[in-house]
XYZ file of C-alpha atoms in Angstrom:
500
model
C 174.859 -162.081 -104.065
C 174.269 -158.364 -103.448
C 171.999 -158.234 -106.493
C 170.074 -161.244 -105.209
C 169.583 -159.617 -101.784
C 168.470 -156.388 -103.467
C 165.915 -158.241 -105.581
C 164.635 -160.057 -102.507
C 164.261 -156.764 -100.634
C 162.430 -155.224 -103.585
C 160.051 -158.162 -103.666
C 159.305 -157.735 -99.961
C 158.662 -154.012 -100.368
C 156.381 -154.735 -103.325
C 154.434 -157.191 -101.169
C 154.069 -154.660 -98.336
C 153.003 -151.965 -100.796
C 150.393 -154.267 -102.357
C 149.005 -155.138 -98.930
C 148.799 -151.509 -97.814
C 145.101 -150.538 -98.139
C 144.575 -153.561 -100.389
C 142.721 -152.870 -103.635
C 142.487 -149.094 -103.127
C 143.760 -147.073 -106.141
C 147.427 -146.152 -106.227
C 146.691 -142.417 -106.066
C 144.570 -143.003 -102.958
C 147.385 -144.867 -101.187
C 149.846 -142.071 -101.932
C 147.310 -139.493 -100.731
C 146.961 -141.214 -97.352
C 150.746 -141.497 -97.044
C 150.983 -137.780 -97.853
C 148.452 -137.007 -95.118
C 150.425 -139.028 -92.582
C 153.671 -137.321 -93.609
C 152.434 -133.717 -93.518
C 150.516 -133.862 -90.224
C 153.566 -133.990 -87.884
C 155.116 -131.025 -89.715
C 151.948 -128.961 -89.436
C 151.399 -129.823 -85.768
C 154.972 -129.451 -84.529
C 156.313 -126.719 -86.809
C 153.353 -124.618 -88.015
C 150.249 -124.381 -85.796
C 148.328 -127.044 -83.814
C 145.019 -125.345 -84.680
C 145.740 -125.523 -88.422
C 146.984 -129.101 -88.058
C 143.755 -130.026 -86.281
C 141.600 -128.609 -89.069
C 143.700 -130.348 -91.707
C 143.225 -133.646 -89.845
C 139.450 -133.151 -89.801
C 139.388 -132.396 -93.534
C 141.551 -135.446 -94.190
C 139.138 -137.609 -92.218
C 136.181 -136.174 -94.152
C 138.092 -137.038 -97.340
C 138.275 -140.693 -96.245
C 134.514 -140.653 -95.669
C 133.848 -139.077 -99.056
C 136.051 -141.699 -100.734
C 134.343 -144.610 -98.982
C 133.759 -146.343 -102.319
C 137.514 -146.452 -102.924
C 138.397 -147.716 -99.449
C 136.300 -148.298 -96.339
C 137.051 -145.320 -94.030
C 137.929 -147.435 -90.982
C 141.479 -148.173 -92.159
C 142.689 -144.771 -93.457
C 140.645 -142.909 -90.863
C 142.021 -145.175 -88.154
C 145.595 -144.476 -89.248
C 144.902 -140.735 -88.990
C 143.402 -141.209 -85.517
C 146.389 -143.255 -84.322
C 148.768 -140.591 -85.628
C 146.771 -137.918 -83.766
C 147.247 -139.896 -80.542
C 150.982 -140.287 -81.185
C 151.311 -136.527 -81.781
C 149.279 -135.912 -78.592
C 146.611 -133.926 -80.418
C 144.364 -135.740 -77.974
C 144.835 -138.476 -75.376
C 143.760 -142.124 -75.153
C 141.877 -141.212 -71.983
C 139.833 -138.597 -73.813
C 139.044 -141.027 -76.643
C 137.937 -143.620 -74.109
C 135.776 -140.998 -72.415
C 134.101 -140.188 -75.744
C 133.420 -143.878 -76.377
C 132.142 -144.367 -72.832
C 129.964 -141.263 -73.134
C 128.366 -142.710 -76.276
C 127.879 -146.282 -75.090
C 124.148 -146.059 -75.841
C 124.877 -145.443 -79.532
C 127.263 -148.391 -79.658
C 124.728 -150.675 -77.980
C 122.103 -149.498 -80.469
C 124.297 -150.422 -83.425
C 125.438 -153.761 -82.049
C 122.176 -155.137 -80.657
C 119.363 -153.374 -82.516
C 120.743 -154.092 -85.986
C 121.376 -157.702 -84.981
C 117.871 -157.944 -83.508
C 116.300 -156.771 -86.752
C 118.436 -159.286 -88.659
C 116.254 -162.012 -87.169
C 113.158 -160.141 -88.374
C 114.195 -160.166 -92.022
C 111.758 -162.899 -93.053
C 108.816 -160.784 -91.925
C 110.160 -157.670 -93.639
C 110.886 -159.608 -96.834
C 107.368 -161.007 -96.760
C 105.903 -157.495 -96.389
C 107.839 -155.913 -99.246
C 107.284 -158.938 -101.480
C 103.513 -158.710 -101.135
C 103.633 -155.010 -101.933
C 105.612 -155.669 -105.089
C 103.316 -158.310 -106.565
C 99.904 -157.134 -105.320
C 99.880 -153.414 -106.176
C 99.258 -152.804 -109.883
C 99.683 -149.011 -109.852
C 103.361 -148.045 -110.151
C 102.655 -144.670 -108.541
C 100.917 -146.283 -105.570
C 103.596 -148.961 -105.335
C 106.355 -146.334 -105.226
C 104.465 -144.397 -102.574
C 103.999 -147.534 -100.478
C 107.676 -148.498 -100.741
C 108.661 -144.995 -99.620
C 106.081 -144.863 -96.826
C 106.643 -148.388 -95.494
C 110.411 -147.839 -95.499
C 109.851 -144.607 -93.554
C 107.643 -146.294 -90.943
C 110.003 -149.238 -90.529
C 113.044 -146.961 -90.254
C 111.359 -144.940 -87.521
C 111.173 -148.018 -85.312
C 113.981 -150.182 -86.620
C 117.212 -149.128 -88.316
C 117.583 -147.446 -91.713
C 120.546 -149.622 -92.658
C 118.674 -152.834 -91.922
C 115.549 -151.708 -93.764
C 117.716 -150.876 -96.780
C 119.290 -154.330 -96.537
C 115.817 -155.864 -96.691
C 114.873 -153.801 -99.755
C 118.116 -154.896 -101.425
C 117.380 -158.548 -100.634
C 113.891 -158.263 -102.125
C 115.139 -156.554 -105.295
C 118.020 -159.024 -105.783
C 115.632 -161.926 -105.249
C 113.124 -160.777 -107.827
C 115.803 -159.746 -110.301
C 117.323 -163.202 -109.954
C 113.993 -164.974 -110.485
C 113.246 -163.201 -113.753
C 116.843 -163.244 -114.985
C 117.134 -167.011 -114.513
C 114.032 -167.572 -116.610
C 114.943 -165.005 -119.269
C 118.520 -166.272 -119.621
C 117.780 -169.951 -119.382
C 119.167 -170.384 -115.887
C 122.633 -168.906 -116.378
C 124.502 -166.603 -113.965
C 123.051 -163.205 -113.022
C 125.834 -161.343 -114.804
C 125.437 -163.297 -118.041
C 123.725 -161.916 -121.114
C 120.073 -162.664 -121.809
C 118.634 -163.403 -125.243
C 117.836 -160.329 -127.311
C 114.152 -161.233 -127.082
C 114.149 -160.391 -123.357
C 116.702 -157.539 -123.406
C 114.176 -154.713 -123.570
C 112.102 -156.215 -120.754
C 115.203 -156.659 -118.604
C 116.391 -153.080 -119.126
C 112.940 -151.749 -118.262
C 112.800 -154.010 -115.216
C 116.173 -152.638 -114.069
C 114.834 -149.082 -114.330
C 111.714 -150.148 -112.421
C 113.812 -151.611 -109.583
C 116.056 -148.526 -109.514
C 112.958 -146.415 -108.948
C 111.684 -148.575 -106.107
C 114.966 -148.888 -104.230
C 115.631 -145.133 -104.477
C 112.134 -144.304 -103.220
C 112.664 -146.766 -100.366
C 116.127 -145.371 -99.578
C 114.680 -141.861 -99.324
C 111.931 -143.328 -97.152
C 114.530 -144.578 -94.683
C 115.790 -140.992 -94.358
C 112.243 -139.632 -93.934
C 111.536 -142.085 -91.125
C 115.034 -142.190 -89.688
C 114.992 -138.513 -88.706
C 111.807 -138.804 -86.656
C 112.710 -141.078 -83.745
C 115.468 -141.895 -81.311
C 116.357 -145.170 -83.079
C 116.100 -144.119 -86.730
C 119.748 -143.089 -87.077
C 122.770 -143.619 -84.776
C 123.226 -139.872 -84.125
C 119.595 -139.545 -82.988
C 120.190 -141.478 -79.795
C 123.383 -139.512 -79.184
C 121.459 -136.232 -79.463
C 118.612 -137.586 -77.352
C 121.052 -138.677 -74.683
C 122.647 -135.215 -74.532
C 119.217 -133.589 -74.298
C 117.682 -136.067 -71.873
C 114.847 -136.892 -74.291
C 113.124 -140.288 -74.292
C 111.432 -141.845 -77.323
C 108.135 -139.927 -77.401
C 109.666 -136.595 -76.357
C 112.235 -136.880 -79.128
C 109.447 -137.561 -81.632
C 107.412 -134.585 -80.368
C 110.399 -132.232 -80.505
C 111.203 -133.192 -84.093
C 107.606 -133.380 -85.361
C 107.205 -129.666 -86.293
C 109.974 -130.219 -88.867
C 109.880 -133.931 -89.657
C 106.133 -134.261 -90.323
C 106.044 -131.510 -93.000
C 109.211 -132.981 -94.532
C 107.593 -136.428 -94.559
C 104.522 -135.036 -96.333
C 106.636 -133.174 -98.893
C 108.806 -136.253 -99.456
C 105.771 -138.427 -100.188
C 104.289 -135.780 -102.501
C 107.644 -135.581 -104.293
C 107.511 -139.351 -104.772
C 104.069 -139.082 -106.372
C 105.059 -136.194 -108.631
C 108.231 -137.907 -109.840
C 106.245 -140.953 -110.910
C 103.749 -138.713 -112.708
C 106.165 -136.425 -114.567
C 108.802 -139.159 -115.049
C 111.766 -136.853 -114.471
C 115.227 -137.735 -113.101
C 114.933 -141.360 -114.243
C 111.654 -142.136 -112.474
C 108.359 -143.408 -113.900
C 109.530 -146.784 -115.268
C 106.832 -149.491 -115.123
C 107.254 -153.215 -114.737
C 106.935 -155.126 -118.040
C 103.920 -157.451 -118.207
C 106.007 -160.614 -118.826
C 108.159 -159.840 -115.789
C 105.119 -159.251 -113.560
C 103.630 -162.576 -114.654
C 106.844 -164.412 -113.753
C 107.074 -162.770 -110.342
C 103.443 -163.405 -109.452
C 103.808 -167.073 -110.326
C 106.947 -167.246 -108.195
C 105.134 -165.669 -105.227
C 102.318 -168.204 -105.507
C 104.806 -171.066 -105.558
C 106.640 -169.736 -102.498
C 103.366 -169.302 -100.600
C 102.330 -172.830 -101.480
C 105.670 -174.246 -100.292
C 105.638 -172.350 -96.987
C 105.590 -174.865 -94.118
C 103.851 -174.477 -90.776
C 107.203 -174.005 -89.126
C 108.049 -171.138 -91.485
C 104.643 -169.548 -90.872
C 105.211 -169.871 -87.135
C 108.492 -167.984 -87.522
C 106.643 -165.130 -89.214
C 104.156 -164.996 -86.325
C 106.967 -164.858 -83.747
C 108.672 -162.083 -85.688
C 105.421 -160.088 -85.899
C 104.945 -160.401 -82.126
C 108.563 -159.324 -81.585
C 107.944 -156.316 -83.842
C 104.916 -155.283 -81.762
C 106.931 -155.691 -78.565
C 109.687 -153.557 -80.087
C 107.290 -150.709 -80.884
C 105.776 -150.892 -77.375
C 109.178 -151.044 -75.654
C 110.504 -148.056 -77.584
C 107.366 -145.953 -77.229
C 107.271 -146.387 -73.443
C 111.075 -146.470 -73.017
C 111.017 -149.545 -70.799
C 114.802 -149.873 -71.203
C 117.688 -148.342 -73.104
C 117.394 -148.882 -76.839
C 120.381 -151.210 -77.103
C 119.002 -153.429 -74.353
C 115.635 -153.527 -76.101
C 117.490 -154.756 -79.182
C 119.177 -157.443 -77.085
C 115.775 -158.593 -75.780
C 114.532 -158.806 -79.392
C 117.487 -161.085 -80.190
C 116.711 -163.358 -77.231
C 112.969 -163.587 -77.915
C 113.239 -164.324 -81.615
C 116.104 -166.800 -81.425
C 114.582 -168.636 -78.451
C 111.149 -169.104 -80.024
C 112.409 -169.730 -83.563
C 114.962 -172.369 -82.605
C 118.131 -170.452 -83.491
C 120.476 -171.789 -80.823
C 123.754 -172.485 -82.677
C 126.522 -169.945 -82.151
C 127.487 -169.742 -85.831
C 123.885 -168.848 -86.774
C 123.911 -166.032 -84.250
C 127.230 -164.652 -85.495
C 125.936 -163.628 -88.916
C 123.517 -161.172 -87.306
C 126.372 -159.018 -86.027
C 128.353 -158.788 -89.273
C 126.489 -155.780 -90.687
C 126.848 -153.539 -87.642
C 130.348 -154.205 -86.310
C 132.397 -152.529 -89.096
C 130.356 -149.348 -88.702
C 130.589 -149.607 -84.916
C 134.387 -149.720 -85.201
C 134.299 -146.737 -87.561
C 132.140 -144.852 -85.063
C 134.804 -145.336 -82.386
C 137.314 -143.787 -84.803
C 134.833 -140.894 -85.168
C 135.048 -140.377 -81.441
C 138.846 -140.143 -81.630
C 138.517 -137.327 -84.195
C 135.848 -135.710 -82.022
C 138.307 -135.794 -79.120
C 140.859 -133.954 -81.302
C 138.241 -131.343 -82.216
C 137.431 -130.863 -78.551
C 141.050 -130.640 -77.319
C 142.138 -128.305 -80.126
C 138.876 -126.269 -79.893
C 138.527 -126.370 -83.666
C 134.835 -125.559 -83.895
C 134.828 -122.934 -81.199
C 135.205 -119.898 -83.546
C 132.379 -121.199 -85.774
C 130.108 -121.836 -82.822
C 130.966 -118.459 -81.320
C 130.118 -116.698 -84.591
C 126.758 -118.445 -84.994
C 125.883 -117.704 -81.391
C 126.463 -113.985 -81.996
C 123.582 -114.039 -84.474
C 120.055 -113.218 -83.270
C 118.529 -116.230 -81.534
C 115.825 -116.540 -84.197
C 118.457 -117.000 -86.957
C 120.623 -119.559 -85.189
C 118.572 -122.744 -85.885
C 118.375 -121.989 -89.627
C 122.113 -121.332 -89.876
C 122.923 -124.519 -87.956
C 120.585 -126.471 -90.249
C 122.385 -125.192 -93.359
C 125.870 -125.715 -91.915
C 125.069 -129.269 -90.844
C 123.274 -130.016 -94.097
C 126.092 -128.901 -96.393
C 128.735 -130.776 -94.409
C 126.545 -133.898 -94.247
C 126.263 -133.933 -98.049
C 129.992 -134.547 -98.412
C 130.711 -136.302 -95.136
C 128.900 -138.738 -92.852
C 125.922 -137.365 -90.937
C 126.800 -139.286 -87.765
C 130.205 -137.607 -87.641
C 128.760 -134.135 -88.280
C 126.003 -134.490 -85.679
C 128.432 -135.828 -83.080
C 130.718 -132.830 -83.482
C 128.053 -130.135 -83.493
C 125.918 -131.414 -80.614
C 128.977 -131.576 -78.375
C 129.984 -128.014 -79.220
C 126.477 -126.691 -78.619
C 126.318 -128.625 -75.342
C 129.550 -126.925 -74.304
C 127.999 -123.520 -75.064
C 124.977 -124.435 -72.946
C 127.142 -125.614 -70.039
C 129.040 -122.314 -70.225
C 125.777 -120.380 -69.952
C 126.089 -118.879 -73.442
C 122.644 -120.129 -74.511
C 119.439 -120.912 -72.643
C 117.867 -124.331 -72.326
C 115.102 -123.379 -74.777
C 117.672 -122.295 -77.363
C 119.651 -125.491 -76.725
C 116.512 -127.493 -77.536
C 115.951 -125.593 -80.788
C 119.560 -126.019 -81.896
C 119.424 -129.753 -81.144
C 116.403 -130.057 -83.443
C 118.268 -128.072 -86.120
C 121.323 -130.313 -85.820
C 119.326 -133.548 -86.018
C 117.207 -132.480 -88.979
C 120.128 -130.741 -90.691
C 122.255 -133.872 -90.654
C 119.446 -136.266 -91.612
C 117.484 -134.477 -94.341
C 119.892 -132.712 -96.775
C 122.312 -135.648 -96.499
C 120.182 -137.613 -99.003
C 121.987 -135.594 -101.707
C 124.876 -138.080 -101.967
C 125.708 -141.618 -100.814
C 128.420 -140.107 -98.584
C 125.948 -138.599 -96.158
C 123.640 -141.526 -95.427
C 124.991 -144.921 -94.380
C 121.913 -146.578 -95.915
C 122.592 -144.911 -99.287
C 126.239 -145.951 -99.218
C 125.229 -149.485 -98.306
C 122.878 -149.568 -101.303
C 125.549 -148.239 -103.654
C 128.129 -150.814 -102.535
C 125.677 -153.733 -102.490
C 125.469 -156.589 -104.990
C 122.245 -155.067 -106.311
C 123.762 -151.812 -107.631
C 125.637 -153.308 -110.622
C 122.704 -155.578 -111.480
C 120.279 -152.665 -111.877
C 122.965 -150.266 -113.187
C 122.796 -147.935 -110.187
C 126.013 -145.905 -110.297
C 127.176 -143.100 -107.984
C 126.315 -140.434 -110.559
C 122.882 -141.866 -111.307
C 122.136 -142.095 -107.589
C 123.039 -138.430 -107.089
C 120.855 -137.381 -110.026
C 117.889 -139.397 -108.758
C 118.312 -137.833 -105.311
C 118.291 -134.236 -106.627
C 114.512 -133.608 -106.503
C 114.240 -135.057 -103.004
C 117.225 -133.017 -101.831
C 115.659 -129.794 -103.087
C 112.099 -130.299 -101.857
C 112.897 -131.933 -98.522
C 115.933 -129.739 -97.806
C 114.091 -126.464 -98.391
C 111.046 -127.649 -96.435
C 113.253 -128.628 -93.495
C 114.997 -125.231 -93.500
C 111.674 -123.335 -93.637
C 110.197 -125.170 -90.671
C 113.444 -125.084 -88.659
C 113.634 -121.314 -89.200
C 109.977 -120.381 -88.719
C 108.117 -123.461 -87.513
C 109.766 -124.225 -84.162
């Protein structure tokens, strides 16, 4: 009997252990358990300041390991433990969330609003893919169009559209080449070389487009979630934010586009692959068939979406309402005039944004710990002892390096709050506050293209269904990002240091 009870207990513990963090690797589960075990000892027995820094590094670790386990769960456990240990308070966390309501509204409503504009965006990218014969020009257009769209929409959503286009075209050719079997199945040897070259071609386009989302995302208040947070702290509306960033972002945009052209010319870092002629013929025929099948109702939907896009640009440029509310109006207009009135059809639009919104609230809990334990104060104090002319460049580098291994929203949130505290204390002038805000925004948005950890759009691409189809691994993504990281990162630092 005792043996039977023991076996039953072991089975239950095995079930709990399997459920804990799901499919995450065993070493990762033990690492998180180790974090949770050591934190109380550090906080209660060693030093709260050291414990606070360890917690921050642990949270950054969960962000860096996002491919092993989505950071919401392990990061959330760390945040809950911090509340239990009273490293911060629930009231302070709520205050941080309340203080950043505009960012949350942006994520919830703007991303959902753009979801209903996907047909128009798919149509645009599709035409680019089949109409432009020059690979160099096509790459440039993918990068540039992604940049423009990300400046007014959302980088994550634009990346989702690019992924949908690439998966769609890959599927069309693969079905024909393989005789209609599953996407993961082998194709006849006759088509293998064409398929491998087509994969390389798609890798080029999606990486150029992903970089384009970073180039455009840094320029405006809606391009990245941290932009609106910074704008809110500074009191900048849409056009003022654009003007403040332009001395850095416009040169970086130019250098990014030139880098795109050069990479296609010299064919380094995996770029320069062209589309095979048989593949192009298949895709052009498919586009003609789709255009021929398009009904009047489908065309009318495209018109409504185009009008909604124009309204979005106007509403943002003239700041007729807060960004999140503009996104809500886009949802209402498009669903009302395109006949989307069933609740279950509306629900899908919110699926992309809500996990990241929840993760952002966990960010704010860690930010509250940083604030209560004054973790960044010595760093901020040191930088502020430097000559005023050196401070923006140093902030740019500090934010950039941390954003390469962590998430740029988290980094920007922490630094802008600490600099705001220095301004409120009278340590820096308003003019210097403005310059440092520009350095923080550009520092977190530009160098973060180095790895998928830094940019949510890059991570989304890496974890998408497209990545295994076109053989886009973490390592290959980092290698393909190297030239952009170097050229754009250095350009940003030069203009932050001497161009503001």
